[in-house]
Tab-separated table of C-alpha atoms in Angstrom:
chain	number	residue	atom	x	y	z
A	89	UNK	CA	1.616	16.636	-13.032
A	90	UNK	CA	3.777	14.297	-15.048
A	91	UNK	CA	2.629	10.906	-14.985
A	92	UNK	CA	5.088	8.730	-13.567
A	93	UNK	CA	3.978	5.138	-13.056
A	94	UNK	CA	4.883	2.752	-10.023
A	95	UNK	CA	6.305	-0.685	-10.193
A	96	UNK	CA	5.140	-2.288	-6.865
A	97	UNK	CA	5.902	-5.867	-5.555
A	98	UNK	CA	6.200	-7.989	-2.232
A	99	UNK	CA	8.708	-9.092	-0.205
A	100	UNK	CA	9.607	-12.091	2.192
A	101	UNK	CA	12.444	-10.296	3.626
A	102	UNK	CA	14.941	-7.607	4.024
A	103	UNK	CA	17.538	-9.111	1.952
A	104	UNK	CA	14.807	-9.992	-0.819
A	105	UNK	CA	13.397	-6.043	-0.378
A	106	UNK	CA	17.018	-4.843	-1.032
A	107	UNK	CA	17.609	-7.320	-4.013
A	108	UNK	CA	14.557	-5.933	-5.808
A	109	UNK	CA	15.249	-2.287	-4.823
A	110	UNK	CA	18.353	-3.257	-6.948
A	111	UNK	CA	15.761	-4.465	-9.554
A	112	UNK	CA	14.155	-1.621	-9.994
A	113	UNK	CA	10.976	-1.735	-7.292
A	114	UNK	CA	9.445	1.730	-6.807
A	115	UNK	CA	7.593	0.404	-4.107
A	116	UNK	CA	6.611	-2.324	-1.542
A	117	UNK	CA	3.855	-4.292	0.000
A	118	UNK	CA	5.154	-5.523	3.118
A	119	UNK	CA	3.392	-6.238	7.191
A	120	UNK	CA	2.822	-8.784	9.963
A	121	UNK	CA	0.279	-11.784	9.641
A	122	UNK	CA	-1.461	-10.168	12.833
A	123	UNK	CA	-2.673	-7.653	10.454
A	124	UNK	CA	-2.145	-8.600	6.774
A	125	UNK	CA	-3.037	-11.190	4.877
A	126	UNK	CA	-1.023	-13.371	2.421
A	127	UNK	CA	2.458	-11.634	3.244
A	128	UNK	CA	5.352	-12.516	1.284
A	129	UNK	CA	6.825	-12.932	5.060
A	130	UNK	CA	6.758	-11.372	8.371
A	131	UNK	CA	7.550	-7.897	9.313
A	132	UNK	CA	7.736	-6.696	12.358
A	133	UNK	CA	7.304	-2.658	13.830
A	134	UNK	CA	10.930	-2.981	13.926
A	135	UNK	CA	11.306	-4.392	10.211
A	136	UNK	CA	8.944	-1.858	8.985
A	137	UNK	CA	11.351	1.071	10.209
A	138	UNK	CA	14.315	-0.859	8.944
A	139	UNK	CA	13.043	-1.545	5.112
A	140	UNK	CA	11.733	2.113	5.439
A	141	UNK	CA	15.618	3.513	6.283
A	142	UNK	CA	16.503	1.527	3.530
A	143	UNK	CA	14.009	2.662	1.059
A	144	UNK	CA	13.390	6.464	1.577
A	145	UNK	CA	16.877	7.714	0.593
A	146	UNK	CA	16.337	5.963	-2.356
A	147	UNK	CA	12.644	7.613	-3.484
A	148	UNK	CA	11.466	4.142	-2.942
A	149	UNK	CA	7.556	3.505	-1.155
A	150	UNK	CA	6.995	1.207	1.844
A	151	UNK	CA	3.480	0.442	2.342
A	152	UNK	CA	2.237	-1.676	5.249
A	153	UNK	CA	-1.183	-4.086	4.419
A	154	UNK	CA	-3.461	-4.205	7.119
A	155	UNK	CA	-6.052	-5.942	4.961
A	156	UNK	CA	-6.981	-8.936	7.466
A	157	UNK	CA	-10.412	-9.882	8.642
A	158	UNK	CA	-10.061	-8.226	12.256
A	159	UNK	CA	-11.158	-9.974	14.952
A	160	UNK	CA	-12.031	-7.831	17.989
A	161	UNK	CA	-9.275	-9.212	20.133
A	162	UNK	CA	-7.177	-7.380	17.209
A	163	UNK	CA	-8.500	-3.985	17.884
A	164	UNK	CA	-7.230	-2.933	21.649
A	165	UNK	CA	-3.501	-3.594	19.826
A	166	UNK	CA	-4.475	-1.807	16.490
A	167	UNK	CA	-4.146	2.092	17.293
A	168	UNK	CA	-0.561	1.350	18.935
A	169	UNK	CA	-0.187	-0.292	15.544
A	170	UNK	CA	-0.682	2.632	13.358
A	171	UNK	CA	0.933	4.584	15.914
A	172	UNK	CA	4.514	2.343	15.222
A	173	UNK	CA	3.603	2.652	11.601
A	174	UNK	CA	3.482	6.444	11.650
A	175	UNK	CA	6.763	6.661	13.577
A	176	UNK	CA	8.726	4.632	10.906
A	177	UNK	CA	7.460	6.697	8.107
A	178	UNK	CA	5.446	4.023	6.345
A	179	UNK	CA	4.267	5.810	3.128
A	180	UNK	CA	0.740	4.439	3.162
A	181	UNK	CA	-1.366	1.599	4.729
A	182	UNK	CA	-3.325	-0.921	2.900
A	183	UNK	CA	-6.957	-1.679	4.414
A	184	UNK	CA	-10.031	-3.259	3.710
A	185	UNK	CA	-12.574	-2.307	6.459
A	186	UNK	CA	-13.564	-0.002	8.259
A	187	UNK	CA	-11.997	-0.195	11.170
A	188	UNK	CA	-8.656	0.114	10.135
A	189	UNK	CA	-9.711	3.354	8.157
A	190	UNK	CA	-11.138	4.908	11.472
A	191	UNK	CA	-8.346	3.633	13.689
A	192	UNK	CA	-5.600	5.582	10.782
A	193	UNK	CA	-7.667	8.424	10.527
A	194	UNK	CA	-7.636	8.480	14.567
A	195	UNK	CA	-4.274	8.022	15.160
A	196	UNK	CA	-2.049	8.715	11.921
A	197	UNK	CA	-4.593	10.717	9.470
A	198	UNK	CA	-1.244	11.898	7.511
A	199	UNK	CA	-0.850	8.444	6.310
A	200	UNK	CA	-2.503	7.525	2.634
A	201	UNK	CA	-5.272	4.771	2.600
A	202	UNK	CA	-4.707	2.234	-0.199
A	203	UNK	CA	-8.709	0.867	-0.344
A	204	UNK	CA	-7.925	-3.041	-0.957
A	205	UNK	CA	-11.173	-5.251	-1.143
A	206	UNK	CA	-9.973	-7.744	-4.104
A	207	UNK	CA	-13.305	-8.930	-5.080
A	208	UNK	CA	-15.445	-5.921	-4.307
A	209	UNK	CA	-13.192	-3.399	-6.090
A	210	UNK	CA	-14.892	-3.461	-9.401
A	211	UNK	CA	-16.833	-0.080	-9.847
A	212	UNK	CA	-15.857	3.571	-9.461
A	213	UNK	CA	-18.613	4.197	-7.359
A	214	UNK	CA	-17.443	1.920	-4.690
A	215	UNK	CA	-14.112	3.746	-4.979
A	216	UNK	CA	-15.526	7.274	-4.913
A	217	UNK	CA	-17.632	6.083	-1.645
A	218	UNK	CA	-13.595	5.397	-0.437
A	219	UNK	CA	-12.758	7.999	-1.442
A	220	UNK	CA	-14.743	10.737	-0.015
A	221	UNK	CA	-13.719	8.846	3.226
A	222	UNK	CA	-10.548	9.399	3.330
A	223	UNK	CA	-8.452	6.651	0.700
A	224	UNK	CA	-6.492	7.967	-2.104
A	225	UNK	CA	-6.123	4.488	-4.069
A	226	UNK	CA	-8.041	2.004	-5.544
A	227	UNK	CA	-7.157	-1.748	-6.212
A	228	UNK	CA	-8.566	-3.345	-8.621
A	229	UNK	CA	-10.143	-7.108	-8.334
A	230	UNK	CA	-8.228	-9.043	-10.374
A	231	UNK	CA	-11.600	-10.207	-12.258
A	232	UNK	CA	-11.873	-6.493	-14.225
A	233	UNK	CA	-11.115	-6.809	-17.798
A	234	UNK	CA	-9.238	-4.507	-19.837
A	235	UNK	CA	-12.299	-2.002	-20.988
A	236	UNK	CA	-13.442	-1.687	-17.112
A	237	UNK	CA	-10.130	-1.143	-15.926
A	238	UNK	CA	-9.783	1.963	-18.381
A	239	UNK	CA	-13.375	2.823	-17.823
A	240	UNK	CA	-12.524	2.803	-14.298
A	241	UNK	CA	-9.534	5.188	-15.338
A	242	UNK	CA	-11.549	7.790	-16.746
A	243	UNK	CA	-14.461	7.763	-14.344
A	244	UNK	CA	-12.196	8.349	-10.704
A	245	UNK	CA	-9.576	10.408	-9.366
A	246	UNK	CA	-8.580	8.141	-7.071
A	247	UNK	CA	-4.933	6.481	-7.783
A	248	UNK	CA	-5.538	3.019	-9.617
A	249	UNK	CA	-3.560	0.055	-8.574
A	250	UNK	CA	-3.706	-3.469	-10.800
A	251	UNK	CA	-2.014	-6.217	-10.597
A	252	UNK	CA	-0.018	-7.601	-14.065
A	253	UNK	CA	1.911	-10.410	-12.956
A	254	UNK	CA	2.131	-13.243	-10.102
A	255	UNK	CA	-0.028	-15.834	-8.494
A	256	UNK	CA	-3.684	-14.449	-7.564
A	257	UNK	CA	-5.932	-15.716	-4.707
A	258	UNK	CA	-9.365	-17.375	-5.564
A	259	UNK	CA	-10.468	-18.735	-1.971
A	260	UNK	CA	-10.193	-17.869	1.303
A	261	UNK	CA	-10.843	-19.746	4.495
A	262	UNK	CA	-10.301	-18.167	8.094
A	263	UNK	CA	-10.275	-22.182	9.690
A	264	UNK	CA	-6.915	-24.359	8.883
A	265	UNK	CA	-7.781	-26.791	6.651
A	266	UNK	CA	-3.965	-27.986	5.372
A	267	UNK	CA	-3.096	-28.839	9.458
A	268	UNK	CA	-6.703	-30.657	9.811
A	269	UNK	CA	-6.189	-32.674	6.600
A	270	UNK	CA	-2.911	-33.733	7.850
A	271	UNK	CA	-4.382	-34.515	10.736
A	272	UNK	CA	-6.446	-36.908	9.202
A	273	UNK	CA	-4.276	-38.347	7.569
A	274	UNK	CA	-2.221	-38.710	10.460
A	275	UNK	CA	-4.956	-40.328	12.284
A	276	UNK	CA	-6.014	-42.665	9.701
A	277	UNK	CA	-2.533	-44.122	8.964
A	278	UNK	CA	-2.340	-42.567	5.439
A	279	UNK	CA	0.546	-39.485	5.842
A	280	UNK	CA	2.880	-41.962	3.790
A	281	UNK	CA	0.780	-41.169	0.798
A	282	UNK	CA	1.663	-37.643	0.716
A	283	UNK	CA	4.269	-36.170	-1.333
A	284	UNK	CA	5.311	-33.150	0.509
A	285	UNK	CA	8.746	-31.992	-1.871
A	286	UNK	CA	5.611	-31.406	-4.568
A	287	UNK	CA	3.328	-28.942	-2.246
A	288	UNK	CA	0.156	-29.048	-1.336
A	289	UNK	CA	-2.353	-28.319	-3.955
A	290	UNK	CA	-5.847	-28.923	-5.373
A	291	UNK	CA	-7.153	-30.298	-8.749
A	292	UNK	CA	-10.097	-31.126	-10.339
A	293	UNK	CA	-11.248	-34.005	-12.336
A	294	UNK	CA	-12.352	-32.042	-15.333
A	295	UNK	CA	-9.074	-30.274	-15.638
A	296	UNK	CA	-6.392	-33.201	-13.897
A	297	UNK	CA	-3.257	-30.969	-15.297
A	298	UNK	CA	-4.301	-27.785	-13.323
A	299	UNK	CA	-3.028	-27.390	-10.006
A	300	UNK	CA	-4.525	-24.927	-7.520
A	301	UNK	CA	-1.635	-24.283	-4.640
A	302	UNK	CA	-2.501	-24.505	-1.072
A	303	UNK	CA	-1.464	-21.424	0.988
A	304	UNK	CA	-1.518	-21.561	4.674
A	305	UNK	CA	-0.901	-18.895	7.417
A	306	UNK	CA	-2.159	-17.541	10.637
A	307	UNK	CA	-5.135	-15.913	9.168
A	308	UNK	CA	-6.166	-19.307	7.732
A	309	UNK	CA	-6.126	-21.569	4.467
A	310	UNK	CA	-5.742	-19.248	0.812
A	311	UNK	CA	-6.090	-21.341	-2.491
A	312	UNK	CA	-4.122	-20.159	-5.174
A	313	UNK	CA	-4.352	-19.794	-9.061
A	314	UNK	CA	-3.021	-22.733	-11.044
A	315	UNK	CA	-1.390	-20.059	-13.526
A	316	UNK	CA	0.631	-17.240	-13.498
A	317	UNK	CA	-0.760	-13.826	-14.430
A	318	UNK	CA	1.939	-12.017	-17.097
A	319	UNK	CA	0.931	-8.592	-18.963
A	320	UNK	CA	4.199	-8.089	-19.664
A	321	UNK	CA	3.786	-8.029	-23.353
A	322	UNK	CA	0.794	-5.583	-23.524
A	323	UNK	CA	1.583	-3.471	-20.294
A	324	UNK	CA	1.800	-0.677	-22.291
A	325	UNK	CA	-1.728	-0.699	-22.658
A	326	UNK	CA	-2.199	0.377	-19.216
A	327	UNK	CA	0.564	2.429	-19.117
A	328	UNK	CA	-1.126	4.250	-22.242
A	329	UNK	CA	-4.186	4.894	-20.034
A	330	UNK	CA	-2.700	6.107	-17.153
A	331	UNK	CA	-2.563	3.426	-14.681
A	332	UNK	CA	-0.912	4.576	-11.659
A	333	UNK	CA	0.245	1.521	-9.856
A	334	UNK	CA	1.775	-1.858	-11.328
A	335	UNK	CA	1.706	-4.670	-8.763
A	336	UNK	CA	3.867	-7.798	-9.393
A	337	UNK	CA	3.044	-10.149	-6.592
A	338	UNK	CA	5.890	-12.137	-5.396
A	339	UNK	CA	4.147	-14.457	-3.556
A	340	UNK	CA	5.203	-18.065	-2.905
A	341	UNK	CA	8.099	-17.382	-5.544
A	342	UNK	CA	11.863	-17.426	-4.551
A	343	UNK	CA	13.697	-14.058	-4.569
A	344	UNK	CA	15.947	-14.843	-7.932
A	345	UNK	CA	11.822	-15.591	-9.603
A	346	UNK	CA	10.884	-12.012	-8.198
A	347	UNK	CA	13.916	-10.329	-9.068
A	348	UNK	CA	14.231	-11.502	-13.105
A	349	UNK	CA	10.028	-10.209	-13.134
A	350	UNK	CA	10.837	-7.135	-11.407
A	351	UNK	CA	13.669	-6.355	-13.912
A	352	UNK	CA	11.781	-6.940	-16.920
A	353	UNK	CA	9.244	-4.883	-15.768
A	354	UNK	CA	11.483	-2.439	-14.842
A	355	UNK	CA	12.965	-2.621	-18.917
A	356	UNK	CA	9.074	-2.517	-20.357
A	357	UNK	CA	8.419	0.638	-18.194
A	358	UNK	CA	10.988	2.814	-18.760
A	359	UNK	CA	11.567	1.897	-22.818
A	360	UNK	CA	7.813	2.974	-22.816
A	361	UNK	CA	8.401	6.384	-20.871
A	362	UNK	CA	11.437	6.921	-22.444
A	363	UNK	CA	9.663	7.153	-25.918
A	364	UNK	CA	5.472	6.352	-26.282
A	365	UNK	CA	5.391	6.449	-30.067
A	366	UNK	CA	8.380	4.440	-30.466
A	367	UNK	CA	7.518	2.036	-27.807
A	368	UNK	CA	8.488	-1.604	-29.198
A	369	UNK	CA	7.910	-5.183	-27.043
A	370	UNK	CA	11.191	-6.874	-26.565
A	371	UNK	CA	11.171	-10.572	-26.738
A	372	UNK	CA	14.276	-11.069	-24.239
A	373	UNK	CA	12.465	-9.360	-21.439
A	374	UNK	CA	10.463	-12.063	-21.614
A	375	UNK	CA	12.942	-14.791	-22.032
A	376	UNK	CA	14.446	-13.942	-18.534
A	377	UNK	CA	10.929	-14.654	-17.274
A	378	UNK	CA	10.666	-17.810	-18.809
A	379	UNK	CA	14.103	-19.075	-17.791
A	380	UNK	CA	13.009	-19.407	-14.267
A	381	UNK	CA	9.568	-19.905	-14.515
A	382	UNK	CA	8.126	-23.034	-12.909
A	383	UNK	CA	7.257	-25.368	-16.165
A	384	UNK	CA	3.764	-27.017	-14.647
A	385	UNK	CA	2.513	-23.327	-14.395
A	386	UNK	CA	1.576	-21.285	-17.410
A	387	UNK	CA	1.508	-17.407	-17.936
A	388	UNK	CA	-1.900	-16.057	-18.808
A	389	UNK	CA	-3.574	-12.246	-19.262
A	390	UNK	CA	-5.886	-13.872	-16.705
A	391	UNK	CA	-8.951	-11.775	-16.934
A	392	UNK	CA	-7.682	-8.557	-19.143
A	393	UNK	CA	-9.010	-10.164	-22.082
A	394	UNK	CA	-11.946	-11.930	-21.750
A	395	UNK	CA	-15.569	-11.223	-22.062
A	396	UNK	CA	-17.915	-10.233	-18.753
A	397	UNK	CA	-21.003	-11.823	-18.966
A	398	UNK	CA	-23.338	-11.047	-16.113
């Protein structure tokens, strides 16, 4: 089968999901807090059917995450979930226990299982295990270097999904911890201090000039990465290998940030397929990166080039 990668990214909206279609998107992350976690923005059933009208006549994927912690007061509503899902003609569902896997398999077992774990993705025998149960891709945590994600390549069938550019998540909290600081502060006469027009954010004293966003929805407090992940410049390395999936994550960016990323990916990509050998970088895909790119956050390889040490 030719190999024919996929550029996949978020969205906050319909407008913002047509914008990057117009990009060049091949596919999209998209769902409902009730289910998903860190959404670019809210989708209902009916949203879901919509973006997936607007996609499919275009050859473009809609996938729907249902990668939250569920609760059991989650599960009664779940199989009429995956039912709705099934009707729109989502083209797979994004999971991370087991209970969404049975409840799919149950009620929509048509529907490809995208295994999504973030942390505990990091060895092909953990995707084989999902595998033989039914998912037919594998993302990778965001913590795999380079040499394990092509090891990783060449040691499972499954698809491979990695992320190469956007904000990443490096804590997770189920309680609200933004609304009961405020409340605090509130409380003890000290709101004034904040400066809300900067966000919300963490730092630490060894490192004052690195800021750690604060992201806050219904499933609970997320703490963000004080840089931007960017393989733009050496995603042909991955494309070299095989990688299935590309994943730019669009969170807590404005549409006009996703949409210059999603074009220069879009440029890397197909110069590469168009000609491997003669495959060149491209400085001014780049540029249109750094032209809207927030100045107190840096682009970084993150972890494709560094060391393990266990």
């Amino acid at each position: 089968m030719t190999y024919k990668p996929e550029l996949l990214t978020t969205a906050g909206s319909i407008e913002e999901l047509k914008r990057l279609m117009d990009a060049g998107a091949d596919a999209f992350v998209i769902g409902e807090a009730r289910y998903g976690m860190r959404l670019g923005g809210d989708f209902d059933p009916a949203a879901i059917a919509e973006a997936v009208k607007l996609a499919a006549p275009r050859g473009v994927n809609i996938y729907v995450s249902l990668n939250n912690l569920m609760d059991n007061n989650v599960l009664d509503s779940l199989p009429g979930y995956v039912r709705s899902l099934s009707e729109a003609g989502v083209n797979g569902i994004v999971f991370g226990e087991p209970a969404v896997l049975m409840t799919v398999r149950a009620e929509a077992p048509h529907i490809p299982l995208h295994w999504n774990a973030e942390m505990t993705s990091t060895n092909y025998r953990t995707a084989e295990y999902w595998g033989r149960r039914g998912a037919t891709r594998f993302v990778l945590a965001r913590e795999l270097n380079m040499d394990q994600i092509i090891e990783m390549k060449s040691a499972t069938k499954l698809q491979l999904e990695v992320q190469v550019h956007g904000i990443t998540n490096i804590y997770h909290s189920k309680r609200s911890l933004v609304n009961s600081y405020l409340d605090h502060q509130q409380d003890s006469g000290r709101l004034e201090q904040l400066d809300h027009h900067r966000g919300l954010y963490l730092t630490e004293d060894e490192r004052p000039g690195e800021r750690y966003p604060i992201y806050e929805d219904a499933n609970g407090t997320h703490i963000m990465s004080s840089d931007d992940l960017c393989m733009l410049e050496n995603v042909h390395e991955l494309l070299e290998v095989g990688v299935d999936s590309l994943k730019i994550e669009g969170v807590m960016k404005s549409i006009e940030y996703n949409e210059a990323v999603v074009r220069a990916y879009r440029q890397a990509i197909d110069a590469y397929m168009a000609d491997p050998e003669a495959y060149a970088f491209q400085e001014e895909w780049l540029d249109g990166i750094k032209a809207v790119q927030d100045p107190n956050r840096e682009l970084s390889y993150g972890f494709f080039y560094k060391e393990q040490v266990y």
